[in-house]
Amino acid sequence: MIRQPIARLLLVPSLLGLPALAADPSPVARSPEDSRRSIRVPAGLKVEIVASEPLVRSPVAIDWGADGKLWACEMIDYPSGLDGQGKPGGRVVALEDLDGDGKYDKATTFLDGLPFPTGVMAWRKGVLVCAAPEILYAEDTDGDGRADVRRVLFAGFATENFQARVNGLSYGLDNRVYGANGLIGGTIAGDRTGKEVVLGGRDFRIDPDRGLFEPESGLTQQGRVRDDWGHQFGGNNSVWIQHYPLPDRYARRNRHVASPDPAVYVPRDPESRRLYPAGQTAERFNSPESAGQVTSACSPLIHRDPHLGESYFGNAFICEPVHNLVHREVLTPDGVTFAGHRAEGERSSEFLASTDPWSRPVQVRTGPDGALYVVDMYRLVIEHPRWISPERLANLDVRAGADMGRIYRVVREDQPPRAVPVLDPLPSAEVARSIDGPNGTLRDMAQRLLVHRQDKSAGPALVEIARSSPRPEARMQALCTLDGLGALPADRIRAALLDTHPGVREQAVRLAEGRLAGDPSMVSALVPLVDDPEVRVRYQLALSLGETDDPRAARALGRIATRDAADPWVRAAVLSSSSRRPGDVLAAVLASDLDAPRR
């Protein structure tokens, strides 16, 4: 349970955290370059400015388009509107790198007048934008750089709390868009279906084109993300990162059994909530005992590129704007889920920390160039006035920094990042080849573009990647892209079930799921995986077998239940899938027990 008012803090860019103000009662804002020099990162890495005011102001979220543009969502109206009375003033701007040096030179205001926008995602010829109570789609159809189409896709998200609003869109391997609840949820209606969904304490996934909306397990304040293999993560202001192992559609399938808590707390170090700012200990508006503890965790990221070095690849990075830092957790498998620990060289320090008290990291992203991008809202006061006493508020300029903002990228000192590619003008077969690369953001961009085009001429290139790429991530994502094109051959799924990498086998099981009812041979291909050495493959198998009435599936579920009886997630998967033939599953469990060797 989140307590009030201590913990429900700035979700804006999930700034959800306790207020902090430097010991100096009136610290002075620093220039972009001076602030950059205040940032500390590990040896071998350096920080570069890619955009700053006046190109960007109060940025809270970014995304790259297939046309090479960087879209930035700006919450200029924070905390109480442009006039202090709620007047909307948020914007989405398109940033362009005109000379190809990796720094942005031009900004065009694409959309303005938004109420406290919290998220942006490139979509087709425009963008999806989170601006509670709505998720909307905007597009420029006349070529002047400004949106002339603005269509509400979903409405009904909660607005009563400035710090708890819908946000954080990301593209899934299943070709759906995932989003963060924000905390309060709402009753959501789609523009196409008119159907209402009570979101409650769950996140969501959508199909923006068809107007489909459904709840998803987990409750995230700001920034729901996934790793290369489709595993979903989020967090909240006092939790660095949590994993959501059981998709909500499986949990809903058997309402006669209770599922485990949908969120797994990933950090496992003693005193895992402790953090280490680089600057002077901050003066707090309340709860001084929380100084040095995580109180504004937001926008977690699983870094999906090896450019910084293999030791950073697959790590979790999380912003903490109150303490002016970005924290890192090294993730390791822990059965179906994950365990996180501080990096060896960061036992008493943070991956990125600034001595500038105005620096407010609110989002981290893997760039398509391989760099780690950090969005700095840059504000003197990051707390909302709602939770500041009138006495303190009288001496604060709560909008100080509204016209400022920085976007950085962390790169290696000895090697420049790759160029940001422009995929939009390329033929589909060439776009498909971008999936056979080391960068997860670029693979997602290529998958999204190909699925939007629905151009099956990309099929042969994708099949070849799925068959022979040396990168297992590429083999798997090529399969998912083919699925989105409606061009995934059944024999390619069967081959992927035998792949040498467990992540490919895991996703192949999911892709086989929709074919089980009409293709008995697919059941035959899945059943041997009850003996797969990787528990995550057996877990997905236990989830997917619930989509068929085939008695062989029931017997396989019984064997999995016996083998993995100690794992609560596998037990939950078996129970979810047992609703079709519970008697057969129970009989298989009893038979397996009888056959098991006695000790």
Coordinates of C-alpha atoms in Angstrom, one line a residue:
M1 CA 0.0 0.0 0.0
I2 CA 1.4 3.4 -1.0
R3 CA 1.1 5.9 1.9
Q4 CA 0.0 9.5 1.5
P5 CA 1.3 12.0 1.2
I6 CA 4.9 10.7 1.6
A7 CA 5.1 8.3 -1.3
R8 CA 2.6 9.6 -3.9
L9 CA 4.9 12.0 -5.4
L10 CA 5.9 13.2 -8.8
L11 CA 5.0 10.6 -11.3
V12 CA 5.0 13.2 -13.9
P13 CA 8.0 11.6 -15.5
S14 CA 7.5 9.3 -12.7
L15 CA 9.3 11.8 -10.8
L16 CA 7.3 10.2 -8.0
G17 CA 9.5 10.9 -5.1
L18 CA 10.1 12.9 -2.1
P19 CA 11.2 16.5 -2.6
A20 CA 14.7 17.6 -2.5
L21 CA 16.3 21.0 -2.4
A22 CA 20.1 21.7 -2.2
A23 CA 21.3 22.9 1.2
D24 CA 22.0 26.2 -0.5
P25 CA 18.5 27.9 -0.2
S26 CA 18.7 29.2 -3.8
P27 CA 21.1 27.2 -6.0
V28 CA 21.7 28.7 -9.4
A29 CA 20.9 26.9 -12.6
R30 CA 23.9 25.9 -14.6
S31 CA 24.5 26.1 -18.3
P32 CA 24.1 22.8 -20.2
E33 CA 27.9 22.4 -20.4
D34 CA 28.5 23.2 -16.8
S35 CA 25.8 20.8 -15.8
R36 CA 27.3 18.1 -18.0
R37 CA 30.6 18.5 -16.3
S38 CA 28.9 17.9 -13.0
I39 CA 27.9 14.4 -14.0
R40 CA 30.0 11.4 -12.8
V41 CA 30.0 8.1 -14.7
P42 CA 32.3 5.0 -14.5
A43 CA 35.8 5.1 -16.0
G44 CA 35.8 4.4 -19.7
L45 CA 32.5 6.2 -20.3
K46 CA 31.7 9.8 -21.0
V47 CA 28.6 12.0 -21.2
E48 CA 27.6 14.1 -24.2
I49 CA 24.9 16.6 -24.7
V50 CA 22.7 15.8 -27.7
A51 CA 20.0 18.5 -27.1
S52 CA 19.3 21.3 -24.6
E53 CA 17.3 24.5 -24.3
P54 CA 16.0 26.2 -26.4
L55 CA 15.6 23.1 -28.5
V56 CA 14.0 21.2 -25.6
R57 CA 12.2 22.4 -22.5
S58 CA 11.2 20.3 -19.5
P59 CA 11.6 17.0 -21.5
V60 CA 10.1 13.9 -19.8
A61 CA 10.1 11.2 -22.5
I62 CA 11.6 10.5 -25.9
D63 CA 11.3 8.0 -28.8
W64 CA 13.0 7.6 -32.2
G65 CA 11.1 7.4 -35.4
A66 CA 11.9 5.4 -38.5
D67 CA 12.5 8.7 -40.2
G68 CA 15.5 9.5 -38.0
K69 CA 13.7 12.1 -35.9
L70 CA 13.8 12.1 -32.1
W71 CA 10.4 12.8 -30.6
A72 CA 10.5 14.6 -27.2
C73 CA 7.5 14.9 -24.9
E74 CA 7.8 18.2 -22.9
M75 CA 5.9 18.9 -19.6
I76 CA 6.4 22.6 -19.7
D77 CA 3.1 23.2 -17.8
Y78 CA 4.4 21.3 -14.7
P79 CA 3.5 21.6 -11.8
S80 CA 0.2 23.5 -12.0
G81 CA -0.3 24.8 -15.5
L82 CA 1.3 27.7 -17.4
D83 CA -0.8 30.1 -15.3
G84 CA -0.7 28.2 -12.0
Q85 CA -4.4 27.4 -12.5
G86 CA -4.0 24.3 -14.7
K87 CA -3.7 25.9 -18.1
P88 CA -2.3 23.1 -20.4
G89 CA 1.1 23.9 -22.0
G90 CA 2.7 20.5 -22.7
R91 CA 4.2 19.8 -26.1
V92 CA 5.6 17.2 -28.4
V93 CA 8.6 18.3 -30.5
A94 CA 10.5 16.6 -33.3
L95 CA 14.2 17.0 -33.1
E96 CA 16.5 16.6 -36.2
D97 CA 20.2 16.0 -36.5
L98 CA 20.9 17.9 -39.8
D99 CA 24.6 17.3 -40.1
G100 CA 24.8 13.7 -38.8
D101 CA 27.1 14.4 -35.9
G102 CA 24.8 12.8 -33.3
K103 CA 23.7 16.2 -31.9
Y104 CA 20.3 17.6 -32.7
D105 CA 20.2 21.0 -34.5
K106 CA 16.5 21.6 -35.2
A107 CA 13.3 21.4 -33.2
T108 CA 9.8 21.7 -34.6
T109 CA 6.8 22.0 -32.4
F110 CA 4.6 19.1 -33.6
L111 CA 1.8 19.3 -31.0
D112 CA 1.1 21.7 -28.2
G113 CA -1.6 22.6 -25.7
L114 CA -1.3 19.2 -24.0
P115 CA -2.3 18.8 -20.3
F116 CA 0.8 17.4 -18.5
P117 CA 1.9 14.9 -21.1
T118 CA 3.8 11.9 -19.8
G119 CA 4.8 9.7 -22.8
V120 CA 5.4 9.6 -26.5
M121 CA 5.9 6.8 -29.0
A122 CA 6.5 7.0 -32.8
W123 CA 3.6 5.3 -34.6
R124 CA 3.0 5.1 -38.3
K125 CA 3.2 8.6 -39.7
G126 CA 2.9 10.3 -36.4
V127 CA 3.0 9.7 -32.7
L128 CA 1.1 8.2 -29.8
V129 CA 0.9 10.6 -26.8
C130 CA -0.1 10.0 -23.2
A131 CA -1.9 13.0 -21.8
A132 CA -4.4 12.0 -19.2
P133 CA -7.3 11.4 -19.4
E134 CA -6.4 10.3 -23.0
I135 CA -4.0 8.4 -25.2
L136 CA -4.2 10.1 -28.6
Y137 CA -2.7 9.8 -32.0
A138 CA -1.4 12.9 -33.9
E139 CA -0.2 13.2 -37.5
D140 CA 1.0 15.8 -39.9
T141 CA -0.7 15.3 -43.2
D142 CA 0.2 18.6 -45.0
G143 CA 3.9 18.5 -44.5
D144 CA 4.3 21.7 -42.4
G145 CA 5.8 19.8 -39.4
R146 CA 2.7 20.4 -37.2
A147 CA 0.0 17.9 -36.4
D148 CA -3.2 18.6 -38.1
V149 CA -4.8 15.3 -37.1
R150 CA -5.4 14.7 -33.4
R151 CA -7.5 11.7 -32.6
V152 CA -8.4 10.3 -29.2
L153 CA -7.8 6.6 -29.1
F154 CA -8.5 5.8 -25.5
A155 CA -10.0 8.0 -22.7
G156 CA -10.9 7.7 -19.1
F157 CA -7.5 7.6 -17.4
A158 CA -7.3 9.2 -13.9
T159 CA -6.4 12.9 -13.7
E160 CA -6.9 13.7 -10.0
N161 CA -3.3 13.2 -9.1
F162 CA -0.6 15.1 -11.1
Q163 CA 1.9 12.4 -10.1
A164 CA -0.1 9.4 -11.1
R165 CA -1.1 9.4 -14.8
V166 CA -1.0 7.1 -17.7
N167 CA 2.5 6.9 -19.3
G168 CA 5.4 4.9 -20.6
L169 CA 4.5 3.2 -23.9
S170 CA 6.7 0.4 -25.3
Y171 CA 6.5 -2.0 -28.2
G172 CA 6.1 -5.7 -27.4
L173 CA 7.3 -8.7 -29.3
D174 CA 3.6 -9.6 -29.7
N175 CA 3.1 -6.4 -31.8
R176 CA 1.1 -4.8 -29.0
V177 CA 1.9 -1.5 -27.2
Y178 CA 2.4 -1.8 -23.5
G179 CA 1.7 1.1 -21.1
A180 CA 2.0 2.0 -17.4
N181 CA -1.2 2.6 -15.4
G182 CA 0.4 5.4 -13.4
L183 CA -1.2 4.2 -10.1
I184 CA -4.9 5.1 -10.1
G185 CA -6.1 3.7 -13.5
G186 CA -9.6 4.6 -14.5
T187 CA -12.4 3.2 -16.6
I188 CA -11.1 3.2 -20.1
A189 CA -13.1 3.4 -23.3
G190 CA -11.7 3.0 -26.8
D191 CA -12.8 5.2 -29.6
R192 CA -13.4 2.3 -32.0
T193 CA -15.0 -0.3 -29.8
G194 CA -16.7 1.8 -27.2
K195 CA -16.1 -1.0 -24.8
E196 CA -15.2 0.1 -21.2
V197 CA -12.5 -1.6 -19.2
V198 CA -12.0 -1.0 -15.5
L199 CA -8.3 -0.9 -15.2
G200 CA -7.9 -1.0 -11.4
G201 CA -4.4 -1.8 -10.2
R202 CA -3.1 -3.2 -13.5
D203 CA -1.1 -1.9 -16.4
F204 CA -2.3 -2.4 -20.0
R205 CA -1.6 -3.4 -23.5
I206 CA -3.3 -1.9 -26.6
D207 CA -3.6 -2.3 -30.4
P208 CA -3.9 1.4 -31.3
D209 CA -5.0 0.6 -34.9
R210 CA -7.9 -1.7 -34.0
G211 CA -8.8 0.1 -30.7
L212 CA -8.2 -3.0 -28.6
F213 CA -7.5 -2.4 -24.9
E214 CA -6.9 -5.0 -22.2
P215 CA -5.4 -5.1 -18.7
E216 CA -1.9 -6.4 -18.1
S217 CA -0.3 -7.7 -14.9
G218 CA 1.7 -5.3 -12.8
L219 CA 1.2 -1.8 -11.5
T220 CA 3.8 0.7 -12.8
Q221 CA 4.1 4.3 -12.0
Q222 CA 6.3 5.4 -14.9
G223 CA 7.9 3.5 -17.7
R224 CA 6.9 -0.1 -18.4
V225 CA 9.7 -1.9 -20.4
R226 CA 10.9 -5.3 -21.5
D227 CA 14.2 -7.0 -22.2
D228 CA 15.3 -8.6 -25.4
W229 CA 13.2 -11.8 -24.6
G230 CA 9.9 -10.1 -23.9
H231 CA 10.1 -10.2 -20.1
Q232 CA 8.2 -7.2 -18.7
F233 CA 9.4 -4.8 -16.0
G234 CA 8.2 -1.7 -14.1
G235 CA 8.5 -0.1 -10.7
N236 CA 7.3 2.6 -8.5
N237 CA 8.7 5.5 -6.5
S238 CA 10.2 3.4 -3.7
V239 CA 11.0 0.3 -5.8
W240 CA 13.9 0.4 -8.2
I241 CA 12.5 -2.3 -10.5
Q242 CA 10.1 -5.2 -10.4
H243 CA 9.4 -8.1 -12.8
Y244 CA 5.9 -9.2 -14.0
P245 CA 6.3 -12.9 -14.8
L246 CA 2.6 -13.9 -15.3
P247 CA 0.7 -12.1 -18.2
D248 CA -2.7 -11.0 -17.1
R249 CA -4.5 -12.9 -19.9
Y250 CA -3.2 -16.2 -18.4
A251 CA -4.2 -15.2 -14.9
R252 CA -7.7 -14.4 -16.1
R253 CA -8.1 -17.7 -17.8
N254 CA -8.9 -19.8 -14.7
R255 CA -10.8 -17.7 -12.1
H256 CA -11.1 -20.6 -9.7
V257 CA -7.4 -20.3 -8.6
A258 CA -5.5 -17.5 -7.1
S259 CA -2.4 -16.3 -8.8
P260 CA 0.8 -15.1 -7.0
D261 CA 1.4 -11.4 -6.5
P262 CA 2.0 -10.1 -10.0
A263 CA 5.2 -8.2 -9.1
V264 CA 8.5 -9.6 -8.1
Y265 CA 10.9 -7.3 -6.3
V266 CA 14.2 -7.7 -8.2
P267 CA 16.9 -6.1 -6.1
R268 CA 18.3 -8.5 -3.6
D269 CA 21.2 -6.7 -1.9
P270 CA 21.0 -5.9 1.8
E271 CA 19.9 -2.3 2.1
S272 CA 18.7 -2.4 -1.5
R273 CA 16.9 0.9 -1.2
R274 CA 19.9 2.8 -0.2
L275 CA 21.5 5.2 -2.7
Y276 CA 24.6 7.3 -3.0
P277 CA 24.2 10.8 -4.4
A278 CA 27.2 12.6 -5.8
G279 CA 26.2 16.0 -4.4
Q280 CA 25.6 17.5 -1.0
T281 CA 22.8 15.8 1.1
A282 CA 19.6 17.5 0.1
E283 CA 17.3 19.4 2.4
R284 CA 13.9 17.8 2.3
F285 CA 10.4 19.4 2.5
N286 CA 9.3 16.4 4.7
S287 CA 10.4 13.0 5.9
P288 CA 14.1 13.8 6.5
E289 CA 14.6 10.1 7.4
S290 CA 14.2 9.3 3.7
A291 CA 17.3 11.1 2.6
G292 CA 19.7 8.6 1.0
Q293 CA 16.9 6.2 0.3
V294 CA 15.1 5.6 -3.0
T295 CA 12.0 7.7 -3.1
S296 CA 11.6 8.7 -6.7
A297 CA 12.5 5.7 -8.8
C298 CA 11.1 6.0 -12.3
S299 CA 11.5 4.9 -15.9
P300 CA 13.4 1.6 -15.6
L301 CA 15.3 0.4 -18.6
I302 CA 16.9 -3.0 -19.6
H303 CA 19.8 -1.8 -21.7
R304 CA 19.7 -3.6 -25.0
D305 CA 23.0 -2.9 -26.8
P306 CA 26.6 -4.0 -26.2
H307 CA 28.2 -0.6 -27.2
L308 CA 29.0 0.5 -23.6
G309 CA 30.6 -2.9 -23.0
E310 CA 29.4 -6.4 -22.2
S311 CA 29.3 -5.6 -18.5
Y312 CA 26.5 -3.1 -19.1
F313 CA 24.5 -5.2 -21.6
G314 CA 21.2 -6.4 -20.1
N315 CA 21.6 -4.4 -16.9
A316 CA 18.7 -2.4 -15.5
F317 CA 19.1 1.4 -15.2
I318 CA 16.6 3.4 -13.2
C319 CA 16.3 7.2 -12.7
E320 CA 16.1 8.8 -9.3
P321 CA 15.5 12.6 -10.0
V322 CA 15.2 13.6 -6.4
H323 CA 18.8 12.5 -5.7
N324 CA 20.0 13.6 -9.2
L325 CA 21.2 10.1 -10.3
V326 CA 20.7 7.0 -12.4
H327 CA 21.0 3.7 -10.5
R328 CA 22.2 0.4 -12.0
E329 CA 21.1 -3.2 -11.1
V330 CA 23.0 -6.2 -12.6
L331 CA 20.3 -8.8 -13.4
T332 CA 20.8 -12.5 -13.2
P333 CA 18.3 -15.3 -13.8
D334 CA 16.5 -16.6 -10.7
G335 CA 14.2 -19.4 -11.9
V336 CA 11.4 -17.9 -13.9
T337 CA 12.2 -14.4 -12.6
F338 CA 15.4 -12.3 -11.9
A339 CA 17.6 -11.2 -9.1
G340 CA 19.4 -7.8 -9.1
H341 CA 22.6 -6.7 -7.5
R342 CA 24.8 -3.6 -7.5
A343 CA 27.7 -3.8 -9.8
E344 CA 31.0 -4.6 -8.2
G345 CA 32.4 -1.1 -8.7
E346 CA 29.2 0.6 -7.5
R347 CA 28.8 -0.7 -4.0
S348 CA 28.9 2.8 -2.6
S349 CA 28.3 4.9 -5.7
E350 CA 25.8 5.2 -8.6
F351 CA 26.2 4.5 -12.3
L352 CA 25.5 8.2 -13.1
A353 CA 25.2 11.0 -10.5
S354 CA 25.3 14.8 -10.8
T355 CA 26.4 17.4 -8.3
D356 CA 24.0 19.9 -9.9
P357 CA 20.9 20.0 -7.7
W358 CA 18.8 21.1 -10.6
S359 CA 19.6 17.9 -12.6
R360 CA 16.6 15.7 -12.7
P361 CA 17.1 12.4 -14.7
V362 CA 13.5 11.2 -15.5
Q363 CA 14.0 8.7 -18.3
V364 CA 16.8 6.4 -19.7
R365 CA 16.6 4.8 -23.1
T366 CA 18.8 2.6 -25.3
G367 CA 19.4 4.7 -28.4
P368 CA 19.5 3.1 -31.9
D369 CA 23.1 4.2 -32.0
G370 CA 24.0 2.0 -29.0
A371 CA 24.4 4.9 -26.5
L372 CA 22.5 5.2 -23.2
Y373 CA 20.3 8.3 -23.4
V374 CA 19.3 10.2 -20.3
V375 CA 16.4 12.7 -20.3
D376 CA 17.0 15.5 -17.8
M377 CA 13.9 17.6 -17.0
Y378 CA 16.1 20.1 -15.2
R379 CA 14.1 21.8 -12.5
L380 CA 14.8 23.5 -9.2
V381 CA 11.8 21.9 -7.5
I382 CA 10.7 18.5 -8.6
E383 CA 8.0 18.0 -5.9
H384 CA 4.4 19.1 -6.7
P385 CA 3.2 22.1 -4.6
R386 CA 0.3 19.9 -3.4
W387 CA 2.7 18.3 -1.0
I388 CA 4.7 21.3 0.0
S389 CA 3.7 23.3 3.1
P390 CA 2.4 26.9 2.4
E391 CA 5.2 28.3 4.5
R392 CA 7.8 26.7 2.3
L393 CA 5.9 27.3 -0.9
A394 CA 5.9 31.0 -0.3
N395 CA 9.7 31.1 -0.8
L396 CA 9.9 28.7 -3.8
D397 CA 9.7 29.3 -7.5
V398 CA 8.1 26.0 -8.4
R399 CA 8.4 26.7 -12.1
A400 CA 12.1 27.5 -12.1
G401 CA 13.6 25.6 -15.0
A402 CA 10.4 25.3 -17.0
D403 CA 12.2 26.8 -20.0
M404 CA 15.2 24.5 -19.6
G405 CA 16.0 20.8 -20.2
R406 CA 18.8 18.5 -21.4
I407 CA 19.1 15.2 -23.2
Y408 CA 22.4 13.4 -22.7
R409 CA 23.9 10.2 -24.0
V410 CA 26.5 8.0 -22.3
V411 CA 29.1 6.6 -24.7
R412 CA 32.4 4.9 -24.6
E413 CA 35.5 7.1 -24.4
D414 CA 37.4 4.9 -26.9
Q415 CA 34.7 4.2 -29.5
P416 CA 32.0 6.4 -30.9
P417 CA 28.4 5.1 -31.1
R418 CA 27.0 4.0 -34.4
A419 CA 25.0 6.5 -36.6
V420 CA 21.3 6.7 -36.0
P421 CA 19.8 5.0 -39.1
V422 CA 16.9 6.2 -41.2
L423 CA 14.8 3.2 -42.1
D424 CA 11.7 4.9 -43.5
P425 CA 12.8 5.3 -47.2
L426 CA 14.3 1.8 -47.4
P427 CA 12.6 -1.1 -49.2
S428 CA 11.1 -3.7 -46.8
A429 CA 13.7 -6.4 -47.5
E430 CA 16.4 -4.0 -46.4
V431 CA 14.5 -2.9 -43.3
A432 CA 14.2 -6.5 -42.4
R433 CA 18.0 -6.8 -42.4
S434 CA 18.1 -4.2 -39.6
I435 CA 16.6 -6.9 -37.3
D436 CA 19.9 -8.9 -37.7
G437 CA 21.8 -6.4 -35.5
P438 CA 22.9 -5.9 -31.9
N439 CA 20.6 -3.0 -31.0
G440 CA 17.2 -3.8 -29.4
T441 CA 15.7 -0.4 -30.1
L442 CA 16.6 -0.6 -33.8
R443 CA 15.1 -4.2 -34.0
D444 CA 11.9 -2.9 -32.4
M445 CA 11.8 0.0 -34.8
A446 CA 12.3 -2.3 -37.8
Q447 CA 9.6 -4.8 -36.6
R448 CA 7.1 -2.0 -36.0
L449 CA 7.7 -0.5 -39.4
L450 CA 7.4 -3.8 -41.2
V451 CA 4.2 -4.8 -39.4
H452 CA 2.7 -1.4 -40.2
R453 CA 3.6 -1.8 -43.9
Q454 CA 2.3 -5.3 -44.0
D455 CA 4.6 -5.9 -46.9
K456 CA 5.3 -9.6 -47.2
S457 CA 8.2 -9.0 -49.6
A458 CA 10.2 -8.8 -46.3
G459 CA 9.3 -12.4 -45.6
P460 CA 12.3 -14.2 -47.3
A461 CA 14.8 -12.0 -45.6
L462 CA 13.1 -12.5 -42.2
V463 CA 13.0 -16.3 -42.7
E464 CA 16.7 -16.3 -43.5
I465 CA 17.5 -14.3 -40.3
A466 CA 15.3 -16.7 -38.2
R467 CA 17.1 -19.6 -39.7
S468 CA 20.7 -18.6 -39.7
S469 CA 21.5 -15.4 -37.8
P470 CA 24.3 -15.9 -35.3
R471 CA 22.4 -13.6 -32.9
P472 CA 19.6 -15.5 -31.0
E473 CA 17.8 -12.2 -30.3
A474 CA 17.6 -11.5 -34.1
R475 CA 16.4 -15.1 -34.8
M476 CA 13.7 -14.7 -32.3
Q477 CA 12.6 -11.2 -33.3
A478 CA 12.5 -12.2 -36.9
L479 CA 10.0 -14.9 -36.0
C480 CA 7.9 -12.3 -34.1
T481 CA 8.0 -9.9 -37.1
L482 CA 6.9 -12.7 -39.4
D483 CA 4.0 -13.4 -37.0
G484 CA 3.0 -9.7 -37.2
L485 CA 3.0 -10.0 -41.0
G486 CA 0.8 -13.1 -40.9
A487 CA 3.7 -14.8 -42.8
L488 CA 5.2 -17.1 -40.2
P489 CA 5.5 -20.7 -41.6
A490 CA 4.6 -23.5 -39.2
D491 CA 7.8 -25.3 -40.0
R492 CA 9.8 -22.3 -38.9
I493 CA 8.1 -22.4 -35.5
R494 CA 8.9 -26.1 -35.2
A495 CA 12.5 -25.4 -36.0
A496 CA 12.7 -22.6 -33.4
L497 CA 11.4 -25.0 -30.8
L498 CA 14.7 -26.9 -31.2
D499 CA 16.9 -23.7 -31.2
T500 CA 20.1 -23.8 -29.2
H501 CA 19.1 -20.7 -27.2
P502 CA 16.4 -21.0 -24.6
G503 CA 15.1 -17.5 -25.3
V504 CA 14.3 -18.5 -28.9
R505 CA 12.6 -21.7 -27.7
E506 CA 10.5 -19.7 -25.1
Q507 CA 9.2 -17.3 -27.7
A508 CA 8.6 -20.1 -30.2
V509 CA 6.3 -21.8 -27.7
R510 CA 4.3 -18.6 -27.4
L511 CA 4.1 -18.3 -31.2
A512 CA 2.9 -21.8 -31.4
E513 CA 0.1 -21.2 -28.9
G514 CA -2.4 -19.7 -31.4
R515 CA -2.1 -22.7 -33.7
L516 CA -2.6 -25.5 -31.1
A517 CA -6.4 -25.7 -31.6
G518 CA -6.2 -26.2 -35.3
D519 CA -2.9 -28.1 -35.8
P520 CA -2.4 -31.3 -33.8
S521 CA 1.1 -31.6 -35.1
M522 CA 2.0 -28.4 -33.2
V523 CA 1.0 -30.1 -30.0
S524 CA 3.3 -33.0 -30.9
A525 CA 6.1 -30.5 -31.4
L526 CA 5.5 -28.9 -28.0
V527 CA 5.1 -31.9 -25.8
P528 CA 8.8 -32.9 -25.8
L529 CA 9.7 -29.6 -24.2
V530 CA 8.4 -30.8 -20.9
D531 CA 12.0 -32.0 -20.5
D532 CA 13.6 -28.8 -21.7
P533 CA 16.6 -27.9 -19.4
E534 CA 15.5 -24.3 -19.1
V535 CA 12.7 -23.5 -16.6
R536 CA 11.5 -20.5 -18.5
V537 CA 10.8 -22.7 -21.5
R538 CA 8.9 -25.1 -19.3
Y539 CA 7.0 -22.2 -17.8
Q540 CA 5.9 -20.8 -21.1
L541 CA 5.0 -24.3 -22.2
A542 CA 2.8 -24.6 -19.1
L543 CA 1.1 -21.3 -20.0
S544 CA 0.6 -22.1 -23.7
L545 CA -0.7 -25.6 -23.3
G546 CA -3.9 -24.2 -21.7
E547 CA -5.0 -23.1 -25.2
T548 CA -5.8 -26.6 -26.4
D549 CA -8.2 -29.5 -25.3
D550 CA -5.8 -32.1 -26.6
P551 CA -5.3 -34.8 -23.9
R552 CA -1.6 -34.9 -24.6
A553 CA -1.4 -31.3 -23.3
A554 CA -3.1 -32.3 -20.1
R555 CA -0.6 -35.1 -19.6
A556 CA 2.3 -32.8 -20.3
L557 CA 1.0 -30.3 -17.8
G558 CA 0.9 -33.0 -15.2
R559 CA 4.6 -33.8 -15.8
I560 CA 5.6 -30.2 -15.6
A561 CA 3.7 -29.8 -12.4
T562 CA 5.5 -32.8 -10.9
R563 CA 9.0 -31.7 -12.1
D564 CA 8.6 -28.0 -11.0
A565 CA 6.3 -28.3 -8.0
A566 CA 8.6 -26.1 -5.9
D567 CA 8.3 -23.1 -8.3
P568 CA 5.3 -21.0 -7.5
W569 CA 5.2 -19.5 -11.0
V570 CA 5.2 -22.8 -12.7
R571 CA 2.5 -24.0 -10.4
A572 CA 0.4 -21.0 -11.2
A573 CA 0.9 -21.6 -15.0
V574 CA -0.2 -25.2 -14.6
L575 CA -3.3 -24.2 -12.6
S576 CA -4.1 -21.5 -15.2
S577 CA -4.0 -24.1 -18.0
S578 CA -5.8 -26.9 -16.2
S579 CA -9.3 -25.4 -16.5
R580 CA -9.9 -27.3 -19.8
R581 CA -9.2 -30.8 -18.6
P582 CA -8.6 -30.7 -14.8
G583 CA -9.2 -34.4 -14.3
D584 CA -6.6 -35.4 -16.9
V585 CA -4.0 -33.0 -15.4
L586 CA -4.6 -34.4 -11.9
A587 CA -4.4 -38.0 -13.2
A588 CA -1.1 -37.1 -14.9
V589 CA 0.3 -35.6 -11.7
L590 CA -0.7 -38.7 -9.7
A591 CA 0.9 -41.0 -12.4
S592 CA 4.0 -39.0 -12.4
D593 CA 4.2 -39.2 -8.6
L594 CA 3.8 -43.0 -8.8
D595 CA 6.6 -43.2 -11.3
A596 CA 9.0 -40.9 -9.4
P597 CA 11.9 -42.6 -7.7
R598 CA 11.4 -42.9 -3.9
R599 CA 14.1 -41.6 -1.6

